[in-house]
Protein backbone atom coordinates (compact mmCIF):
# COMPACT_ATOMS: atom_id res chain seq x y z
CA UNK A 1 0.00 0.00 0.00
CA UNK A 2 1.31 3.45 -0.92
CA UNK A 3 1.61 6.31 1.49
CA UNK A 4 -0.95 9.00 2.27
CA UNK A 5 -0.17 12.51 1.13
CA UNK A 6 -1.76 15.74 2.37
CA UNK A 7 -3.11 17.64 -0.64
CA UNK A 8 -6.02 20.01 -1.18
CA UNK A 9 -6.66 20.05 2.56
CA UNK A 10 -7.10 16.32 2.94
CA UNK A 11 -5.22 13.04 2.96
CA UNK A 12 -5.16 11.24 -0.38
CA UNK A 13 -3.52 8.06 -1.57
CA UNK A 14 -0.04 8.60 -2.97
CA UNK A 15 -1.29 7.45 -6.40
CA UNK A 16 -3.91 10.23 -6.37
CA UNK A 17 -1.56 12.94 -5.11
CA UNK A 18 -1.39 14.90 -8.36
CA UNK A 19 -1.14 18.61 -9.00
CA UNK A 20 -1.99 20.74 -11.99
CA UNK A 21 0.58 21.29 -14.75
CA UNK A 22 -0.40 24.97 -14.41
CA UNK A 23 0.85 25.13 -10.81
CA UNK A 24 3.53 27.81 -10.67
CA UNK A 25 5.53 25.61 -8.32
CA UNK A 26 6.14 23.42 -11.35
CA UNK A 27 6.19 26.08 -14.07
CA UNK A 28 8.50 28.53 -12.26
CA UNK A 29 9.78 26.91 -9.06
CA UNK A 30 7.52 29.45 -7.38
CA UNK A 31 7.02 28.15 -3.87
CA UNK A 32 8.70 27.32 -0.59
CA UNK A 33 9.37 24.16 1.37
CA UNK A 34 10.72 22.57 4.51
CA UNK A 35 12.47 19.26 5.10
CA UNK A 36 11.72 18.13 8.65
CA UNK A 37 12.70 15.05 10.65
CA UNK A 38 10.64 13.05 13.08
CA UNK A 39 12.51 11.17 15.79
CA UNK A 40 10.75 8.59 17.98
CA UNK A 41 7.37 9.84 16.76
CA UNK A 42 8.07 13.48 17.61
CA UNK A 43 8.49 16.17 14.96
CA UNK A 44 11.94 17.68 15.53
CA UNK A 45 12.22 21.46 15.97
CA UNK A 46 8.67 21.68 14.70
CA UNK A 47 8.01 25.32 15.53
CA UNK A 48 11.33 26.47 14.04
CA UNK A 49 10.54 24.74 10.73
CA UNK A 50 7.03 26.16 10.59
CA UNK A 51 8.31 29.64 11.41
CA UNK A 52 10.93 29.39 8.65
CA UNK A 53 8.33 28.20 6.12
CA UNK A 54 6.15 31.20 6.84
CA UNK A 55 9.17 33.54 6.75
CA UNK A 56 10.21 32.18 3.34
CA UNK A 57 6.63 32.54 2.09
CA UNK A 58 6.41 36.11 3.38
CA UNK A 59 9.66 37.02 1.65
CA UNK A 60 8.12 35.84 -1.65
CA UNK A 61 4.71 37.44 -0.92
CA UNK A 62 3.18 33.99 -1.11
CA UNK A 63 0.05 33.96 1.03
CA UNK A 64 -0.59 30.77 2.98
CA UNK A 65 -4.24 30.75 3.93
CA UNK A 66 -3.96 28.66 7.06
CA UNK A 67 -2.45 29.58 10.37
CA UNK A 68 0.61 27.90 11.82
CA UNK A 69 -1.39 25.84 14.33
CA UNK A 70 -3.55 24.35 11.56
CA UNK A 71 -0.45 23.66 9.46
CA UNK A 72 1.16 21.86 12.38
CA UNK A 73 -1.98 19.81 12.99
CA UNK A 74 -2.05 18.81 9.31
CA UNK A 75 1.60 17.74 9.46
CA UNK A 76 0.85 15.64 12.58
CA UNK A 77 -2.14 14.06 10.85
CA UNK A 78 0.03 13.10 7.87
CA UNK A 79 2.80 11.69 10.08
CA UNK A 80 0.30 9.60 12.00
CA UNK A 81 -1.54 8.40 8.88
CA UNK A 82 1.75 7.01 7.60
CA UNK A 83 2.74 5.60 10.97
CA UNK A 84 6.06 7.45 10.82
CA UNK A 85 8.19 7.27 13.97
CA UNK A 86 11.65 8.02 12.59
CA UNK A 87 11.15 9.71 9.28
CA UNK A 88 11.37 12.70 7.04
CA UNK A 89 8.60 15.14 6.24
CA UNK A 90 8.48 17.33 3.17
CA UNK A 91 6.20 20.31 3.59
CA UNK A 92 5.62 22.35 0.43
CA UNK A 93 3.66 25.48 -0.35
CA UNK A 94 3.48 26.29 -4.04
CA UNK A 95 2.11 29.52 -5.51
CA UNK A 96 -0.78 27.43 -6.87
CA UNK A 97 -2.52 27.25 -10.20
CA UNK A 98 -2.07 30.17 -12.61
CA UNK A 99 -1.67 30.47 -16.34
CA UNK A 100 1.43 30.19 -18.50
CA UNK A 101 2.49 33.75 -17.74
CA UNK A 102 4.82 34.62 -14.88
CA UNK A 103 2.33 36.79 -13.00
CA UNK A 104 1.98 35.24 -9.54
CA UNK A 105 -0.89 37.52 -8.56
CA UNK A 106 -3.35 35.59 -10.71
CA UNK A 107 -2.61 32.35 -8.86
CA UNK A 108 -5.67 31.88 -6.73
CA UNK A 109 -4.46 29.87 -3.80
CA UNK A 110 -1.25 28.34 -2.47
CA UNK A 111 -1.14 24.58 -2.78
CA UNK A 112 -0.03 22.86 0.41
CA UNK A 113 1.54 19.42 0.07
CA UNK A 114 2.75 17.28 2.98
CA UNK A 115 4.67 14.05 2.41
CA UNK A 116 5.78 11.87 5.33
CA UNK A 117 8.33 9.23 4.41
CA UNK A 118 11.81 8.08 5.36
CA UNK A 119 15.21 9.24 4.18
CA UNK A 120 18.82 8.07 4.28
CA UNK A 121 20.86 10.77 2.61
CA UNK A 122 24.26 9.14 2.93
CA UNK A 123 25.19 5.53 3.70
CA UNK A 124 26.13 4.84 7.33
CA UNK A 125 29.82 4.33 6.48
CA UNK A 126 30.08 7.97 5.32
CA UNK A 127 29.39 9.04 8.93
CA UNK A 128 32.29 6.91 10.12
CA UNK A 129 34.71 7.62 7.29
CA UNK A 130 33.66 11.16 6.39
CA UNK A 131 32.80 12.87 3.11
CA UNK A 132 35.08 14.21 0.39
CA UNK A 133 33.94 17.47 -1.16
CA UNK A 134 34.97 20.01 -3.78
CA UNK A 135 34.91 23.79 -3.85
CA UNK A 136 32.26 24.64 -6.37
CA UNK A 137 32.81 27.16 -9.14
CA UNK A 138 29.07 27.90 -9.01
CA UNK A 139 28.67 31.07 -6.94
CA UNK A 140 25.85 30.98 -4.36
CA UNK A 141 22.91 33.20 -5.32
CA UNK A 142 23.52 36.88 -4.70
CA UNK A 143 21.28 37.98 -1.81
CA UNK A 144 19.84 40.74 -4.00
CA UNK A 145 18.74 38.23 -6.65
CA UNK A 146 17.30 35.38 -4.61
CA UNK A 147 18.21 35.37 -0.95
CA UNK A 148 19.74 32.06 0.18
CA UNK A 149 17.72 32.59 3.37
CA UNK A 150 14.54 31.81 1.45
CA UNK A 151 14.01 28.06 1.26
CA UNK A 152 12.38 28.25 -2.14
CA UNK A 153 11.44 25.56 -4.62
CA UNK A 154 14.09 26.92 -6.97
CA UNK A 155 17.24 24.97 -6.13
CA UNK A 156 18.95 25.30 -9.51
CA UNK A 157 21.87 27.21 -8.00
CA UNK A 158 22.51 24.32 -5.60
CA UNK A 159 21.78 21.67 -8.21
CA UNK A 160 24.41 23.06 -10.59
CA UNK A 161 26.98 22.90 -7.78
CA UNK A 162 25.88 19.36 -6.91
CA UNK A 163 26.26 18.31 -10.55
CA UNK A 164 29.75 19.77 -10.62
CA UNK A 165 30.65 17.70 -7.54
CA UNK A 166 29.22 14.52 -9.02
CA UNK A 167 31.06 15.15 -12.30
CA UNK A 168 34.24 15.30 -10.26
CA UNK A 169 33.42 12.09 -8.43
CA UNK A 170 32.48 13.69 -5.10
CA UNK A 171 29.14 13.59 -3.31
CA UNK A 172 29.00 17.22 -2.15
CA UNK A 173 30.29 20.72 -2.89
CA UNK A 174 31.10 23.78 -0.83
CA UNK A 175 29.63 26.94 -2.34
CA UNK A 176 31.15 30.41 -2.04
CA UNK A 177 29.34 33.72 -2.26
CA UNK A 178 30.00 36.55 -4.72
CA UNK A 179 32.66 37.96 -2.34
CA UNK A 180 34.59 34.69 -2.14
CA UNK A 181 33.40 33.82 1.37
CA UNK A 182 32.15 30.34 2.18
CA UNK A 183 28.36 30.27 2.03
CA UNK A 184 27.26 26.68 2.59
CA UNK A 185 27.18 23.24 0.99
CA UNK A 186 24.47 22.48 -1.58
CA UNK A 187 22.01 21.38 1.09
CA UNK A 188 23.86 21.77 4.37
CA UNK A 189 25.61 24.35 6.54
CA UNK A 190 29.39 24.30 7.00
CA UNK A 191 31.45 24.32 10.21
CA UNK A 192 35.21 24.30 10.59
CA UNK A 193 37.37 23.73 13.66
CA UNK A 194 40.68 25.42 14.29
CA UNK A 195 42.61 25.22 17.52
CA UNK A 196 39.59 23.72 19.18
CA UNK A 197 37.30 26.63 18.27
CA UNK A 198 34.25 26.04 16.06
CA UNK A 199 33.59 28.54 13.26
CA UNK A 200 30.65 28.81 10.90
CA UNK A 201 29.73 31.45 8.31
CA UNK A 202 27.00 33.92 9.30
CA UNK A 203 23.76 33.57 7.36
CA UNK A 204 24.54 36.91 5.64
CA UNK A 205 27.38 35.11 3.84
CA UNK A 206 24.72 33.29 1.82
CA UNK A 207 23.73 30.45 4.10
CA UNK A 208 20.29 29.24 4.94
CA UNK A 209 19.56 29.75 8.65
CA UNK A 210 19.79 26.01 9.16
CA UNK A 211 17.78 24.54 11.99
CA UNK A 212 20.30 21.76 12.54
CA UNK A 213 22.97 24.48 12.51
CA UNK A 214 21.30 26.33 15.37
CA UNK A 215 20.73 23.13 17.37
CA UNK A 216 24.39 22.16 16.95
CA UNK A 217 25.60 25.65 17.91
CA UNK A 218 23.44 25.50 21.04
CA UNK A 219 24.56 21.98 21.98
CA UNK A 220 28.22 22.85 21.37
CA UNK A 221 28.03 25.96 23.56
CA UNK A 222 26.19 24.07 26.29
CA UNK A 223 29.05 21.59 26.35
CA UNK A 224 31.71 24.25 26.66
CA UNK A 225 32.84 24.69 23.07
CA UNK A 226 33.43 28.16 21.74
CA UNK A 227 31.40 28.79 18.57
CA UNK A 228 32.10 31.87 16.44
CA UNK A 229 30.05 33.03 13.44
CA UNK A 230 32.32 34.85 11.05
CA UNK A 231 33.22 35.04 7.39
CA UNK A 232 35.42 32.18 6.23
CA UNK A 233 37.48 31.74 3.07
CA UNK A 234 38.84 28.74 1.18
CA UNK A 235 42.09 28.94 3.15
CA UNK A 236 40.10 28.27 6.33
CA UNK A 237 38.90 24.97 4.86
CA UNK A 238 42.37 23.88 3.80
CA UNK A 239 43.86 24.90 7.16
CA UNK A 240 41.08 23.37 9.29
CA UNK A 241 41.69 20.61 11.79
CA UNK A 242 38.14 19.38 11.27
CA UNK A 243 35.19 20.26 9.07
CA UNK A 244 31.62 19.06 9.32
CA UNK A 245 28.26 19.77 7.71
CA UNK A 246 24.86 20.02 9.33
CA UNK A 247 21.41 19.60 7.82
CA UNK A 248 18.08 17.97 8.52
CA UNK A 249 18.67 15.08 6.14
CA UNK A 250 22.46 14.77 6.63
CA UNK A 251 22.35 15.53 10.40
CA UNK A 252 26.04 15.98 11.37
CA UNK A 253 28.65 14.58 8.99
CA UNK A 254 32.43 14.97 8.92
CA UNK A 255 34.38 16.20 5.89
CA UNK A 256 37.77 14.60 5.37
CA UNK A 257 38.91 16.06 2.08
CA UNK A 258 38.34 19.38 0.27
CA UNK A 259 39.70 19.74 -3.28
CA UNK A 260 42.04 16.80 -2.54
CA UNK A 261 43.41 18.55 0.55
CA UNK A 262 43.28 16.11 3.42
CA UNK A 263 41.57 17.55 6.49
CA UNK A 264 42.97 16.55 9.89
CA UNK A 265 44.14 12.97 9.88
CA UNK A 266 41.75 11.96 7.08
CA UNK A 267 38.88 10.73 9.23
CA UNK A 268 36.21 12.66 11.16
CA UNK A 269 37.96 14.38 14.06
CA UNK A 270 37.24 14.19 17.81
CA UNK A 271 35.07 17.32 18.06
CA UNK A 272 32.99 16.28 15.04
CA UNK A 273 32.51 12.82 16.56
CA UNK A 274 31.62 14.31 19.92
CA UNK A 275 29.04 16.67 18.41
CA UNK A 276 27.57 13.89 16.25
CA UNK A 277 27.18 11.76 19.39
CA UNK A 278 25.63 14.64 21.34
CA UNK A 279 23.31 15.43 18.46
CA UNK A 280 22.16 11.79 18.20
CA UNK A 281 21.53 11.69 21.94
CA UNK A 282 19.68 15.01 21.90
CA UNK A 283 17.28 14.11 19.07
CA UNK A 284 16.28 10.88 20.77
CA UNK A 285 15.95 12.12 24.34
N1 LIG B 1 21.45 24.97 3.35
C1 LIG B 1 20.62 24.58 2.37
C2 LIG B 1 20.78 25.16 1.00
C3 LIG B 1 19.63 23.63 2.62
O1 LIG B 1 18.79 23.24 1.65
C4 LIG B 1 19.52 23.10 3.93
C5 LIG B 1 18.43 22.10 4.24
N2 LIG B 1 18.60 20.91 3.53
C6 LIG B 1 20.42 23.52 4.91
C7 LIG B 1 21.36 24.47 4.59
C8 LIG B 1 20.36 22.98 6.31
O2 LIG B 1 19.21 23.46 6.95
P1 LIG B 1 18.42 22.60 8.03
O3 LIG B 1 19.40 22.24 9.08
O4 LIG B 1 17.36 23.51 8.52
O5 LIG B 1 17.89 21.40 7.34
XYZ file of C-alpha atoms in Angstrom, residues 92-253:
162
model
C 5.624 22.347 0.428
C 3.658 25.480 -0.346
C 3.477 26.286 -4.042
C 2.107 29.520 -5.510
C -0.776 27.428 -6.867
C -2.516 27.252 -10.205
C -2.074 30.168 -12.610
C -1.666 30.466 -16.340
C 1.429 30.187 -18.504
C 2.491 33.752 -17.740
C 4.822 34.624 -14.877
C 2.330 36.790 -12.996
C 1.975 35.236 -9.539
C -0.891 37.524 -8.563
C -3.352 35.591 -10.712
C -2.606 32.346 -8.859
C -5.671 31.884 -6.728
C -4.456 29.871 -3.797
C -1.254 28.342 -2.465
C -1.144 24.582 -2.785
C -0.033 22.862 0.415
C 1.538 19.418 0.072
C 2.747 17.284 2.976
C 4.670 14.052 2.413
C 5.782 11.874 5.330
C 8.332 9.231 4.407
C 11.811 8.080 5.363
C 15.213 9.240 4.185
C 18.816 8.067 4.278
C 20.861 10.765 2.605
C 24.264 9.140 2.932
C 25.189 5.527 3.696
C 26.135 4.838 7.332
C 29.825 4.329 6.478
C 30.081 7.972 5.321
C 29.386 9.040 8.929
C 32.295 6.910 10.116
C 34.709 7.624 7.289
C 33.661 11.158 6.390
C 32.803 12.871 3.109
C 35.076 14.208 0.391
C 33.944 17.469 -1.161
C 34.973 20.009 -3.777
C 34.914 23.788 -3.845
C 32.257 24.636 -6.370
C 32.808 27.160 -9.142
C 29.065 27.899 -9.013
C 28.668 31.067 -6.937
C 25.850 30.985 -4.365
C 22.912 33.198 -5.324
C 23.523 36.881 -4.696
C 21.276 37.985 -1.813
C 19.839 40.740 -3.995
C 18.740 38.233 -6.645
C 17.299 35.376 -4.613
C 18.214 35.369 -0.947
C 19.736 32.055 0.184
C 17.724 32.591 3.369
C 14.539 31.812 1.445
C 14.008 28.063 1.260
C 12.378 28.252 -2.137
C 11.438 25.557 -4.622
C 14.093 26.922 -6.974
C 17.244 24.966 -6.127
C 18.946 25.304 -9.505
C 21.873 27.212 -7.996
C 22.513 24.323 -5.596
C 21.776 21.671 -8.209
C 24.411 23.056 -10.588
C 26.983 22.896 -7.782
C 25.882 19.362 -6.906
C 26.261 18.314 -10.546
C 29.745 19.767 -10.620
C 30.651 17.704 -7.537
C 29.218 14.518 -9.024
C 31.056 15.151 -12.299
C 34.238 15.298 -10.257
C 33.422 12.087 -8.433
C 32.479 13.691 -5.101
C 29.138 13.591 -3.310
C 29.000 17.223 -2.151
C 30.286 20.724 -2.894
C 31.104 23.781 -0.830
C 29.631 26.942 -2.340
C 31.145 30.412 -2.041
C 29.341 33.724 -2.264
C 30.001 36.553 -4.721
C 32.659 37.960 -2.341
C 34.589 34.692 -2.137
C 33.404 33.824 1.371
C 32.152 30.339 2.180
C 28.364 30.273 2.030
C 27.265 26.677 2.593
C 27.176 23.242 0.993
C 24.474 22.480 -1.576
C 22.006 21.383 1.087
C 23.862 21.775 4.367
C 25.615 24.346 6.544
C 29.388 24.302 6.998
C 31.453 24.323 10.208
C 35.214 24.303 10.593
C 37.370 23.731 13.661
C 40.675 25.418 14.285
C 42.615 25.216 17.519
C 39.587 23.719 19.176
C 37.295 26.629 18.275
C 34.254 26.041 16.059
C 33.588 28.544 13.264
C 30.651 28.813 10.899
C 29.731 31.454 8.309
C 27.000 33.917 9.297
C 23.762 33.569 7.357
C 24.542 36.912 5.635
C 27.381 35.113 3.842
C 24.721 33.289 1.824
C 23.734 30.449 4.104
C 20.288 29.240 4.941
C 19.561 29.752 8.649
C 19.795 26.008 9.164
C 17.784 24.544 11.985
C 20.302 21.756 12.542
C 22.968 24.478 12.509
C 21.301 26.327 15.372
C 20.728 23.129 17.374
C 24.394 22.155 16.946
C 25.598 25.650 17.910
C 23.436 25.501 21.043
C 24.565 21.978 21.981
C 28.223 22.853 21.373
C 28.034 25.965 23.556
C 26.189 24.074 26.289
C 29.047 21.595 26.347
C 31.710 24.246 26.662
C 32.838 24.694 23.075
C 33.434 28.159 21.736
C 31.404 28.794 18.567
C 32.097 31.868 16.441
C 30.054 33.031 13.442
C 32.323 34.850 11.049
C 33.219 35.040 7.388
C 35.422 32.175 6.231
C 37.476 31.740 3.065
C 38.842 28.742 1.177
C 42.093 28.938 3.153
C 40.096 28.268 6.330
C 38.904 24.973 4.859
C 42.370 23.884 3.801
C 43.861 24.901 7.163
C 41.076 23.370 9.285
C 41.690 20.608 11.792
C 38.137 19.383 11.271
C 35.187 20.255 9.068
C 31.618 19.060 9.318
C 28.264 19.766 7.708
C 24.857 20.015 9.327
C 21.409 19.603 7.816
C 18.078 17.975 8.520
C 18.670 15.078 6.142
C 22.462 14.769 6.627
C 22.346 15.525 10.395
C 26.037 15.980 11.373
C 28.647 14.582 8.992
